[in-house]
mmCIF file of C-alpha atoms (C1' of nucleotides) in Angstrom:
data_model
loop_
_atom_site.group_PDB
_atom_site.id
_atom_site.type_symbol
_atom_site.label_atom_id
_atom_site.label_comp_id
_atom_site.label_asym_id
_atom_site.label_seq_id
_atom_site.Cartn_x
_atom_site.Cartn_y
_atom_site.Cartn_z
ATOM 1 C CA MET S 287 -12.787 35.406 9.837
ATOM 2 C CA SER S 288 -13.722 37.236 13.006
ATOM 3 C CA GLY S 289 -11.714 37.926 16.146
ATOM 4 C CA LYS S 290 -10.211 41.110 17.440
ATOM 5 C CA VAL S 291 -6.841 41.927 15.952
ATOM 6 C CA LEU S 292 -4.471 43.416 18.437
ATOM 7 C CA SER S 293 -1.258 44.902 17.220
ATOM 8 C CA LEU S 294 1.686 43.622 19.180
ATOM 9 C CA LYS S 295 4.020 45.915 17.308
ATOM 10 C CA ASN S 296 3.724 48.506 20.027
ATOM 11 C CA ARG S 297 4.164 46.109 22.905
ATOM 12 C CA VAL S 298 6.591 43.403 21.967
ATOM 13 C CA PRO S 299 9.884 44.736 20.621
ATOM 14 C CA GLY S 300 10.784 43.438 17.200
ATOM 15 C CA MET S 301 7.321 42.295 16.314
ATOM 16 C CA ARG S 302 6.853 42.038 12.647
ATOM 17 C CA ARG S 303 3.154 42.521 12.144
ATOM 18 C CA GLU S 304 -0.226 42.263 13.683
ATOM 19 C CA ILE S 305 -1.051 39.004 15.267
ATOM 20 C CA ASP S 306 -4.483 38.097 16.358
ATOM 21 C CA LEU S 307 -3.942 36.257 19.572
ATOM 22 C CA ALA S 308 -7.547 36.309 20.718
ATOM 23 C CA GLY S 309 -9.640 34.286 18.337
ATOM 24 C CA LEU S 310 -6.829 33.742 15.893
ATOM 25 C CA ASP S 311 -7.934 32.409 12.544
ATOM 26 C CA PHE S 312 -5.262 30.455 10.796
ATOM 27 C CA SER S 313 -7.714 28.447 8.743
ATOM 28 C CA ASN S 314 -7.698 30.743 5.733
ATOM 29 C CA CYS S 315 -4.195 31.956 6.510
ATOM 30 C CA PRO S 316 -2.472 33.016 3.293
ATOM 31 C CA VAL S 317 0.935 32.584 4.839
ATOM 32 C CA ARG S 318 0.335 28.976 5.702
ATOM 33 C CA ASP S 319 -1.196 28.422 2.300
ATOM 34 C CA MET S 320 1.945 29.629 0.554
ATOM 35 C CA MET S 321 4.496 28.273 2.968
ATOM 36 C CA GLN S 322 3.028 24.846 2.373
ATOM 37 C CA HIS S 323 4.293 24.945 -1.168
ATOM 38 C CA ILE S 324 7.544 26.788 -0.603
ATOM 39 C CA GLY S 325 8.387 24.487 2.257
ATOM 40 C CA GLY S 326 7.953 21.369 0.182
ATOM 41 C CA LYS S 327 10.935 19.095 0.007
ATOM 42 C CA TRP S 328 11.925 20.084 -3.512
ATOM 43 C CA SER S 329 10.461 23.536 -4.075
ATOM 44 C CA THR S 330 13.280 25.681 -2.735
ATOM 45 C CA LEU S 331 15.827 23.520 -4.461
ATOM 46 C CA LEU S 332 14.120 23.992 -7.803
ATOM 47 C CA LEU S 333 13.636 27.710 -7.272
ATOM 48 C CA GLU S 334 17.289 28.012 -6.452
ATOM 49 C CA VAL S 335 18.401 26.194 -9.570
ATOM 50 C CA LEU S 336 15.964 28.058 -11.801
ATOM 51 C CA ALA S 337 16.987 31.367 -10.252
ATOM 52 C CA ALA S 338 20.407 30.733 -11.751
ATOM 53 C CA ARG S 339 19.141 29.987 -15.244
ATOM 54 C CA PRO S 340 16.279 28.378 -17.156
ATOM 55 C CA CYS S 341 16.467 24.622 -17.328
ATOM 56 C CA ARG S 342 14.862 21.823 -19.226
ATOM 57 C CA PHE S 343 13.051 18.955 -17.606
ATOM 58 C CA GLY S 344 15.706 16.312 -18.107
ATOM 59 C CA GLU S 345 18.379 18.728 -17.048
ATOM 60 C CA LEU S 346 16.618 19.269 -13.737
ATOM 61 C CA ARG S 347 16.183 15.564 -13.303
ATOM 62 C CA ARG S 348 19.888 15.001 -13.789
ATOM 63 C CA MET S 349 20.774 17.837 -11.417
ATOM 64 C CA LEU S 350 18.634 16.469 -8.612
ATOM 65 C CA PRO S 351 19.598 12.815 -8.765
ATOM 66 C CA ASP S 352 17.423 11.754 -5.872
ATOM 67 C CA ILE S 353 14.154 13.268 -7.015
ATOM 68 C CA SER S 354 11.647 10.943 -8.590
ATOM 69 C CA GLN S 355 10.230 11.977 -11.935
ATOM 70 C CA ARG S 356 6.810 11.965 -10.399
ATOM 71 C CA MET S 357 7.768 14.488 -7.725
ATOM 72 C CA LEU S 358 9.722 16.608 -10.201
ATOM 73 C CA THR S 359 6.707 16.882 -12.483
ATOM 74 C CA GLN S 360 4.412 17.581 -9.573
ATOM 75 C CA THR S 361 6.611 20.159 -7.869
ATOM 76 C CA LEU S 362 7.203 21.985 -11.143
ATOM 77 C CA ARG S 363 3.491 22.042 -11.831
ATOM 78 C CA ASP S 364 2.782 23.393 -8.353
ATOM 79 C CA LEU S 365 5.376 26.138 -8.771
ATOM 80 C CA GLN S 366 3.943 26.946 -12.172
ATOM 81 C CA ARG S 367 0.425 27.024 -10.814
ATOM 82 C CA ASP S 368 1.443 29.507 -8.124
ATOM 83 C CA GLY S 369 3.023 31.660 -10.810
ATOM 84 C CA TYR S 370 6.632 31.340 -9.711
ATOM 85 C CA ILE S 371 7.924 29.612 -12.812
ATOM 86 C CA HIS S 372 7.072 29.563 -16.502
ATOM 87 C CA ARG S 373 6.822 26.454 -18.645
ATOM 88 C CA GLU S 374 7.531 26.711 -22.352
ATOM 89 C CA VAL S 375 7.309 23.910 -24.864
ATOM 90 C CA PHE S 376 9.558 24.063 -27.927
ATOM 91 C CA PRO S 377 8.329 22.179 -31.018
ATOM 92 C CA THR S 378 11.491 20.181 -31.499
ATOM 93 C CA LYS S 379 11.378 16.458 -32.116
ATOM 94 C CA PRO S 380 10.935 15.141 -29.534
ATOM 95 C CA PRO S 381 9.469 18.301 -27.996
ATOM 96 C CA SER S 382 11.563 19.945 -25.314
ATOM 97 C CA VAL S 383 10.271 21.878 -22.337
ATOM 98 C CA GLU S 384 12.033 24.733 -20.636
ATOM 99 C CA TYR S 385 11.265 25.991 -17.169
ATOM 100 C CA SER S 386 12.216 29.521 -16.146
ATOM 101 C CA MET S 387 11.600 31.968 -13.336
ATOM 102 C CA THR S 388 8.821 34.520 -13.618
ATOM 103 C CA GLU S 389 8.938 38.021 -12.199
ATOM 104 C CA LEU S 390 6.844 36.839 -9.258
ATOM 105 C CA GLY S 391 9.277 34.005 -8.737
ATOM 106 C CA ARG S 392 12.216 36.384 -8.722
ATOM 107 C CA SER S 393 10.540 38.643 -6.216
ATOM 108 C CA LEU S 394 9.879 35.622 -4.008
ATOM 109 C CA TYR S 395 13.468 34.568 -4.362
ATOM 110 C CA GLN S 396 14.763 37.698 -2.687
ATOM 111 C CA PRO S 397 13.413 37.070 0.840
ATOM 112 C CA LEU S 398 13.747 33.343 0.269
ATOM 113 C CA SER S 399 17.438 33.629 -0.485
ATOM 114 C CA GLN S 400 17.898 35.570 2.770
ATOM 115 C CA LEU S 401 16.419 32.644 4.625
ATOM 116 C CA LEU S 402 18.593 30.210 2.714
ATOM 117 C CA ASN S 403 21.634 32.276 3.561
ATOM 118 C CA TRP S 404 20.638 32.143 7.197
ATOM 119 C CA ALA S 405 20.249 28.385 6.984
ATOM 120 C CA GLU S 406 23.656 28.032 5.461
ATOM 121 C CA ALA S 407 25.258 30.318 8.026
ATOM 122 C CA ASN S 408 23.603 28.694 11.031
ATOM 123 C CA HIS S 409 23.689 25.124 9.941
ATOM 124 C CA GLU S 410 26.426 24.304 12.387
ATOM 125 C CA ALA S 411 24.536 25.790 15.344
ATOM 126 C CA VAL S 412 21.509 23.683 14.498
ATOM 127 C CA ARG S 413 23.568 20.537 14.184
ATOM 128 C CA GLU S 414 25.059 21.200 17.598
ATOM 129 C CA ALA S 415 21.638 21.837 19.099
ATOM 130 C CA ARG S 416 20.489 18.502 17.732
ATOM 131 C CA LEU S 417 23.453 16.696 19.220
ATOM 132 C CA ARG S 418 22.821 18.277 22.605
ATOM 133 C CA PHE S 419 19.153 17.351 22.443
ATOM 134 C CA ASP S 420 19.761 13.797 21.324
ATOM 135 C CA SER S 421 22.376 13.094 23.968
ATOM 136 C CA ALA S 422 20.269 14.674 26.718
ATOM 137 C CA GLU S 423 17.133 12.665 26.067
ATOM 138 C CA SER S 424 18.896 9.287 26.202
ATOM 139 C CA MET P 271 30.610 15.396 -1.555
ATOM 140 C CA SER P 272 32.749 16.035 -4.625
ATOM 141 C CA GLY P 273 32.070 18.094 -7.734
ATOM 142 C CA LYS P 274 33.559 21.349 -8.892
ATOM 143 C CA VAL P 275 31.952 24.402 -7.375
ATOM 144 C CA LEU P 276 31.610 27.239 -9.807
ATOM 145 C CA SER P 277 30.658 30.626 -8.544
ATOM 146 C CA LEU P 278 27.808 32.077 -10.524
ATOM 147 C CA LYS P 279 28.017 35.327 -8.624
ATOM 148 C CA ASN P 280 30.274 36.771 -11.273
ATOM 149 C CA ARG P 281 28.243 35.561 -14.217
ATOM 150 C CA VAL P 282 24.573 35.630 -13.399
ATOM 151 C CA PRO P 283 23.402 38.994 -12.096
ATOM 152 C CA GLY P 284 21.708 38.836 -8.738
ATOM 153 C CA MET P 285 23.045 35.430 -7.858
ATOM 154 C CA ARG P 286 23.044 34.890 -4.184
ATOM 155 C CA ARG P 287 25.777 32.389 -3.653
ATOM 156 C CA GLU P 288 27.829 29.667 -5.191
ATOM 157 C CA ILE P 289 25.912 26.971 -6.896
ATOM 158 C CA ASP P 290 27.478 23.794 -8.061
ATOM 159 C CA LEU P 291 25.763 23.115 -11.317
ATOM 160 C CA ALA P 292 28.173 20.464 -12.496
ATOM 161 C CA GLY P 293 27.971 17.505 -10.195
ATOM 162 C CA LEU P 294 25.711 19.247 -7.741
ATOM 163 C CA ASP P 295 25.421 17.486 -4.424
ATOM 164 C CA PHE P 296 22.180 18.181 -2.676
ATOM 165 C CA SER P 297 22.279 14.987 -0.650
ATOM 166 C CA ASN P 298 23.993 16.453 2.386
ATOM 167 C CA CYS P 299 22.576 19.895 1.678
ATOM 168 C CA PRO P 300 22.211 21.827 4.943
ATOM 169 C CA VAL P 301 19.639 24.123 3.420
ATOM 170 C CA ARG P 302 17.344 21.308 2.492
ATOM 171 C CA ASP P 303 17.916 19.729 5.861
ATOM 172 C CA MET P 304 16.733 22.850 7.671
ATOM 173 C CA MET P 305 14.051 23.923 5.241
ATOM 174 C CA GLN P 306 12.441 20.549 5.754
ATOM 175 C CA HIS P 307 11.638 21.490 9.305
ATOM 176 C CA ILE P 308 10.881 25.151 8.804
ATOM 177 C CA GLY P 309 8.601 24.305 5.926
ATOM 178 C CA GLY P 310 6.524 21.879 7.957
ATOM 179 C CA LYS P 311 2.853 22.628 8.093
ATOM 180 C CA TRP P 312 2.908 23.983 11.640
ATOM 181 C CA SER P 313 6.477 25.142 12.243
ATOM 182 C CA THR P 314 6.245 28.698 10.943
ATOM 183 C CA LEU P 315 2.921 29.165 12.638
ATOM 184 C CA LEU P 316 4.367 28.134 15.990
ATOM 185 C CA LEU P 317 7.487 30.227 15.515
ATOM 186 C CA GLU P 318 5.318 33.183 14.706
ATOM 187 C CA VAL P 319 3.180 32.774 17.799
ATOM 188 C CA LEU P 320 6.171 32.137 20.058
ATOM 189 C CA ALA P 321 8.009 35.112 18.561
ATOM 190 C CA ALA P 322 5.262 37.241 20.068
ATOM 191 C CA ARG P 323 5.497 35.766 23.551
ATOM 192 C CA PRO P 324 6.164 32.513 25.407
ATOM 193 C CA CYS P 325 3.209 30.172 25.531
ATOM 194 C CA ARG P 326 2.147 27.091 27.375
ATOM 195 C CA PHE P 327 1.186 23.856 25.693
ATOM 196 C CA GLY P 328 -2.541 24.108 26.200
ATOM 197 C CA GLU P 329 -2.466 27.720 25.196
ATOM 198 C CA LEU P 330 -0.888 26.831 21.870
ATOM 199 C CA ARG P 331 -3.386 24.069 21.378
ATOM 200 C CA ARG P 332 -6.258 26.474 21.882
ATOM 201 C CA MET P 333 -4.690 29.039 19.544
ATOM 202 C CA LEU P 334 -4.271 26.567 16.705
ATOM 203 C CA PRO P 335 -7.648 24.887 16.793
ATOM 204 C CA ASP P 336 -6.993 22.578 13.887
ATOM 205 C CA ILE P 337 -3.712 21.113 15.046
ATOM 206 C CA SER P 338 -3.824 17.663 16.567
ATOM 207 C CA GLN P 339 -2.171 17.225 19.930
ATOM 208 C CA ARG P 340 0.106 14.682 18.378
ATOM 209 C CA MET P 341 1.399 17.110 15.760
ATOM 210 C CA LEU P 342 1.690 19.929 18.271
ATOM 211 C CA THR P 343 3.866 17.809 20.529
ATOM 212 C CA GLN P 344 5.928 16.587 17.632
ATOM 213 C CA THR P 345 6.429 19.964 15.971
ATOM 214 C CA LEU P 346 7.387 21.563 19.267
ATOM 215 C CA ARG P 347 9.873 18.804 19.932
ATOM 216 C CA ASP P 348 11.393 19.217 16.472
ATOM 217 C CA LEU P 349 11.744 22.969 16.952
ATOM 218 C CA GLN P 350 13.267 22.373 20.352
ATOM 219 C CA ARG P 351 15.663 19.803 18.965
ATOM 220 C CA ASP P 352 16.874 22.237 16.318
ATOM 221 C CA GLY P 353 17.438 24.802 19.054
ATOM 222 C CA TYR P 354 14.827 27.327 17.974
ATOM 223 C CA ILE P 355 12.650 27.110 21.047
ATOM 224 C CA HIS P 356 13.157 26.387 24.723
ATOM 225 C CA ARG P 357 10.966 24.110 26.830
ATOM 226 C CA GLU P 358 10.672 24.775 30.543
ATOM 227 C CA VAL P 359 8.689 22.733 33.023
ATOM 228 C CA PHE P 360 7.293 24.493 36.094
ATOM 229 C CA PRO P 361 6.683 22.301 39.155
ATOM 230 C CA THR P 362 3.078 23.338 39.615
ATOM 231 C CA LYS P 363 0.349 20.779 40.193
ATOM 232 C CA PRO P 364 -0.336 19.648 37.587
ATOM 233 C CA PRO P 365 3.026 20.634 36.081
ATOM 234 C CA SER P 366 2.894 23.319 33.426
ATOM 235 C CA VAL P 367 5.225 23.644 30.479
ATOM 236 C CA GLU P 368 6.216 26.868 28.822
ATOM 237 C CA TYR P 369 7.684 27.173 25.365
ATOM 238 C CA SER P 370 9.723 30.218 24.403
ATOM 239 C CA MET P 371 11.982 31.421 21.630
ATOM 240 C CA THR P 372 15.743 30.997 21.941
ATOM 241 C CA GLU P 373 18.321 33.414 20.574
ATOM 242 C CA LEU P 374 18.834 31.118 17.603
ATOM 243 C CA GLY P 375 15.104 31.089 17.058
ATOM 244 C CA ARG P 376 14.957 34.863 17.106
ATOM 245 C CA SER P 377 17.792 35.126 14.624
ATOM 246 C CA LEU P 378 15.968 32.687 12.373
ATOM 247 C CA TYR P 379 12.798 34.672 12.722
ATOM 248 C CA GLN P 380 14.319 37.743 11.119
ATOM 249 C CA PRO P 381 14.775 36.384 7.580
ATOM 250 C CA LEU P 382 11.754 34.162 8.076
ATOM 251 C CA SER P 383 9.532 37.107 8.859
ATOM 252 C CA GLN P 384 10.709 38.791 5.661
ATOM 253 C CA LEU P 385 9.501 35.795 3.744
ATOM 254 C CA LEU P 386 6.219 35.777 5.616
ATOM 255 C CA ASN P 387 5.769 39.447 4.833
ATOM 256 C CA TRP P 388 6.355 38.682 1.181
ATOM 257 C CA ALA P 389 3.790 35.902 1.325
ATOM 258 C CA GLU P 390 1.267 38.205 2.874
ATOM 259 C CA ALA P 391 1.948 40.981 0.368
ATOM 260 C CA ASN P 392 1.824 38.725 -2.676
ATOM 261 C CA HIS P 393 -0.914 36.408 -1.643
ATOM 262 C CA GLU P 394 -3.330 37.982 -4.079
ATOM 263 C CA ALA P 395 -0.946 37.583 -7.020
ATOM 264 C CA VAL P 396 -0.528 33.910 -6.232
ATOM 265 C CA ARG P 397 -4.265 33.382 -5.947
ATOM 266 C CA GLU P 398 -4.726 34.989 -9.341
ATOM 267 C CA ALA P 399 -1.978 32.860 -10.857
ATOM 268 C CA ARG P 400 -3.740 29.775 -9.552
ATOM 269 C CA LEU P 401 -7.041 30.827 -11.039
ATOM 270 C CA ARG P 402 -5.419 31.447 -14.414
ATOM 271 C CA PHE P 403 -3.706 28.084 -14.296
ATOM 272 C CA ASP P 404 -6.784 26.172 -13.220
ATOM 273 C CA SER P 405 -9.020 27.716 -15.849
ATOM 274 C CA ALA P 406 -6.427 27.215 -18.594
ATOM 275 C CA GLU P 407 -5.865 23.518 -18.020
ATOM 276 C CA SER P 408 -9.553 22.617 -18.156
ATOM 277 C "C1'" DA T 21 -16.583 9.777 44.771
ATOM 278 C "C1'" DG T 22 -16.824 12.322 40.662
ATOM 279 C "C1'" DT T 23 -15.115 15.939 37.578
ATOM 280 C "C1'" DG T 24 -11.645 18.896 35.677
ATOM 281 C "C1'" DT T 25 -6.922 20.320 34.818
ATOM 282 C "C1'" DT T 26 -2.185 19.529 33.177
ATOM 283 C "C1'" DA T 27 0.839 17.681 29.075
ATOM 284 C "C1'" DG T 28 1.224 14.472 26.750
ATOM 285 C "C1'" DT T 29 1.132 9.052 24.430
ATOM 286 C "C1'" DC T 30 -1.001 5.230 21.655
ATOM 287 C "C1'" DT T 31 -3.522 3.321 17.906
ATOM 288 C "C1'" DC T 32 -5.792 3.504 13.675
ATOM 289 C "C1'" DT T 33 -6.974 5.669 9.242
ATOM 290 C "C1'" DT T 34 -6.046 8.759 5.556
ATOM 291 C "C1'" DT T 35 -2.962 11.440 2.856
ATOM 292 C "C1'" DT T 36 1.467 12.287 0.853
ATOM 293 C "C1'" DT T 37 5.734 10.726 -1.021
ATOM 294 C "C1'" DG T 38 8.849 7.676 -3.363
ATOM 295 C "C1'" DA T 39 10.475 3.786 -6.739
ATOM 296 C "C1'" DG T 40 10.110 2.235 -10.781
ATOM 297 C "C1'" DA T 41 7.674 0.375 -14.911
ATOM 298 C "C1'" DC T 42 5.481 2.088 -18.880
ATOM 299 C "C1'" DC T 43 4.108 5.337 -22.945
ATOM 300 C "C1'" DA T 44 4.199 7.745 -27.828
ATOM 301 C "C1'" DA T 45 6.693 9.850 -31.355
ATOM 302 C "C1'" DC T 46 10.498 10.646 -33.605
ATOM 303 C "C1'" DG T 47 16.030 10.183 -34.857
ATOM 304 C "C1'" DT T 48 19.989 7.289 -35.437
ATOM 305 C "C1'" DC T 49 22.668 3.486 -36.699
ATOM 306 C "C1'" DA T 50 23.346 -1.065 -38.739
ATOM 307 C "C1'" DT U 88 13.914 -2.691 -41.438
ATOM 308 C "C1'" DG U 89 14.243 -3.095 -37.006
ATOM 309 C "C1'" DA U 90 16.556 -2.321 -32.540
ATOM 310 C "C1'" DC U 91 17.772 1.430 -29.496
ATOM 311 C "C1'" DG U 92 17.958 6.123 -27.482
ATOM 312 C "C1'" DT U 93 15.821 10.582 -26.478
ATOM 313 C "C1'" DT U 94 12.129 13.625 -25.240
ATOM 314 C "C1'" DG U 95 8.693 14.658 -21.072
ATOM 315 C "C1'" DG U 96 5.925 12.811 -18.917
ATOM 316 C "C1'" DT U 97 1.854 9.143 -16.589
ATOM 317 C "C1'" DC U 98 0.460 4.971 -13.871
ATOM 318 C "C1'" DT U 99 0.641 1.678 -10.196
ATOM 319 C "C1'" DC U 100 1.882 0.161 -5.946
ATOM 320 C "C1'" DA U 101 4.564 0.314 -1.539
ATOM 321 C "C1'" DA U 102 6.343 3.166 2.268
ATOM 322 C "C1'" DA U 103 6.310 7.096 5.100
ATOM 323 C "C1'" DA U 104 4.071 10.977 7.240
ATOM 324 C "C1'" DA U 105 0.094 13.311 9.083
ATOM 325 C "C1'" DG U 106 -4.411 13.560 11.325
ATOM 326 C "C1'" DA U 107 -8.435 12.064 14.572
ATOM 327 C "C1'" DG U 108 -9.452 10.761 18.669
ATOM 328 C "C1'" DA U 109 -9.301 7.669 22.763
ATOM 329 C "C1'" DC U 110 -6.526 7.056 26.745
ATOM 330 C "C1'" DT U 111 -3.158 8.133 30.785
ATOM 331 C "C1'" DA U 112 -1.274 9.835 35.584
ATOM 332 C "C1'" DA U 113 -1.302 12.895 39.294
ATOM 333 C "C1'" DC U 114 -3.344 16.105 41.610
ATOM 334 C "C1'" DA U 115 -7.329 19.999 42.968
ATOM 335 C "C1'" DC U 116 -11.859 21.159 43.711
ATOM 336 C "C1'" DT U 117 -16.615 20.104 45.072
#
DNA sequence: AGTGTTAGTCTCTTTTTGAGACCAACGTCA
DNA sequence: TGACGTTGGTCTCAAAAAGAGACTAACACT
């Protein structure tokens, strides 16, 4: 809540934004709050699939073979709650449910996809770093 | 491992990369593998702080008041293992340890910071979406 | 001798995640 | 008619991960 905010932008090259290093308050940090959800095991995966096209529940379940129904339901509900995806029930028998990206979700997907691209591009470097680390600590 | 990869780039506008929607294999997915770590509760926070300047262990602990020492140690070790940060021990008495960003870490921080900026900018929209959701489901 | 500093580790409890059985309502096929 | 499949979930219980906090070793200062 309190604490002097000192802009590092002018001192540290490449700094992205103001960081409060003296009396930093991360407790009500919006970034952490949102990264919690985005960073969940299944969230990005679902956003990625739904960014391609709307999908129904069972379809998603079949696409992600190793997700439990419980976690699929829960992750979808979390994403819906945060306004990233839309849930629509069609009155078929039995009723079918379609999940699709919202505008907010699409706008999130832009920076997110950059990060995913980075991950894909640098996967090998990370794997090598892990090997180095694991062999060094033995 | 197997499964035909169909490029959606040419069909779905704005598609970021190839997605295998028929026989999708997320099991050995590098993206998931890396997002797991980045998405951890403390990882982004630490990367953000260390992107500003190198820090010592106790310094980090004091900056993040609500992190347990156990999780701080563990998260730092994970980030180090993945090659994002560097750990250097100085032979003072008692020995001090400094953590700093590696080149890989800095390159990760670029797309990551875009996402964090998005989170910061759209925090209000997400909060509103949550309120709508929570009041609707009651 | 007692206290504080360093960077951790160890143990125990609580929270989160995962596996899988179960549900209601309808459609299909014999 | 009655068994079986399909829909999108919920419920329970076990396993894994995270958090709180006590404890450590080696040295400095008082």
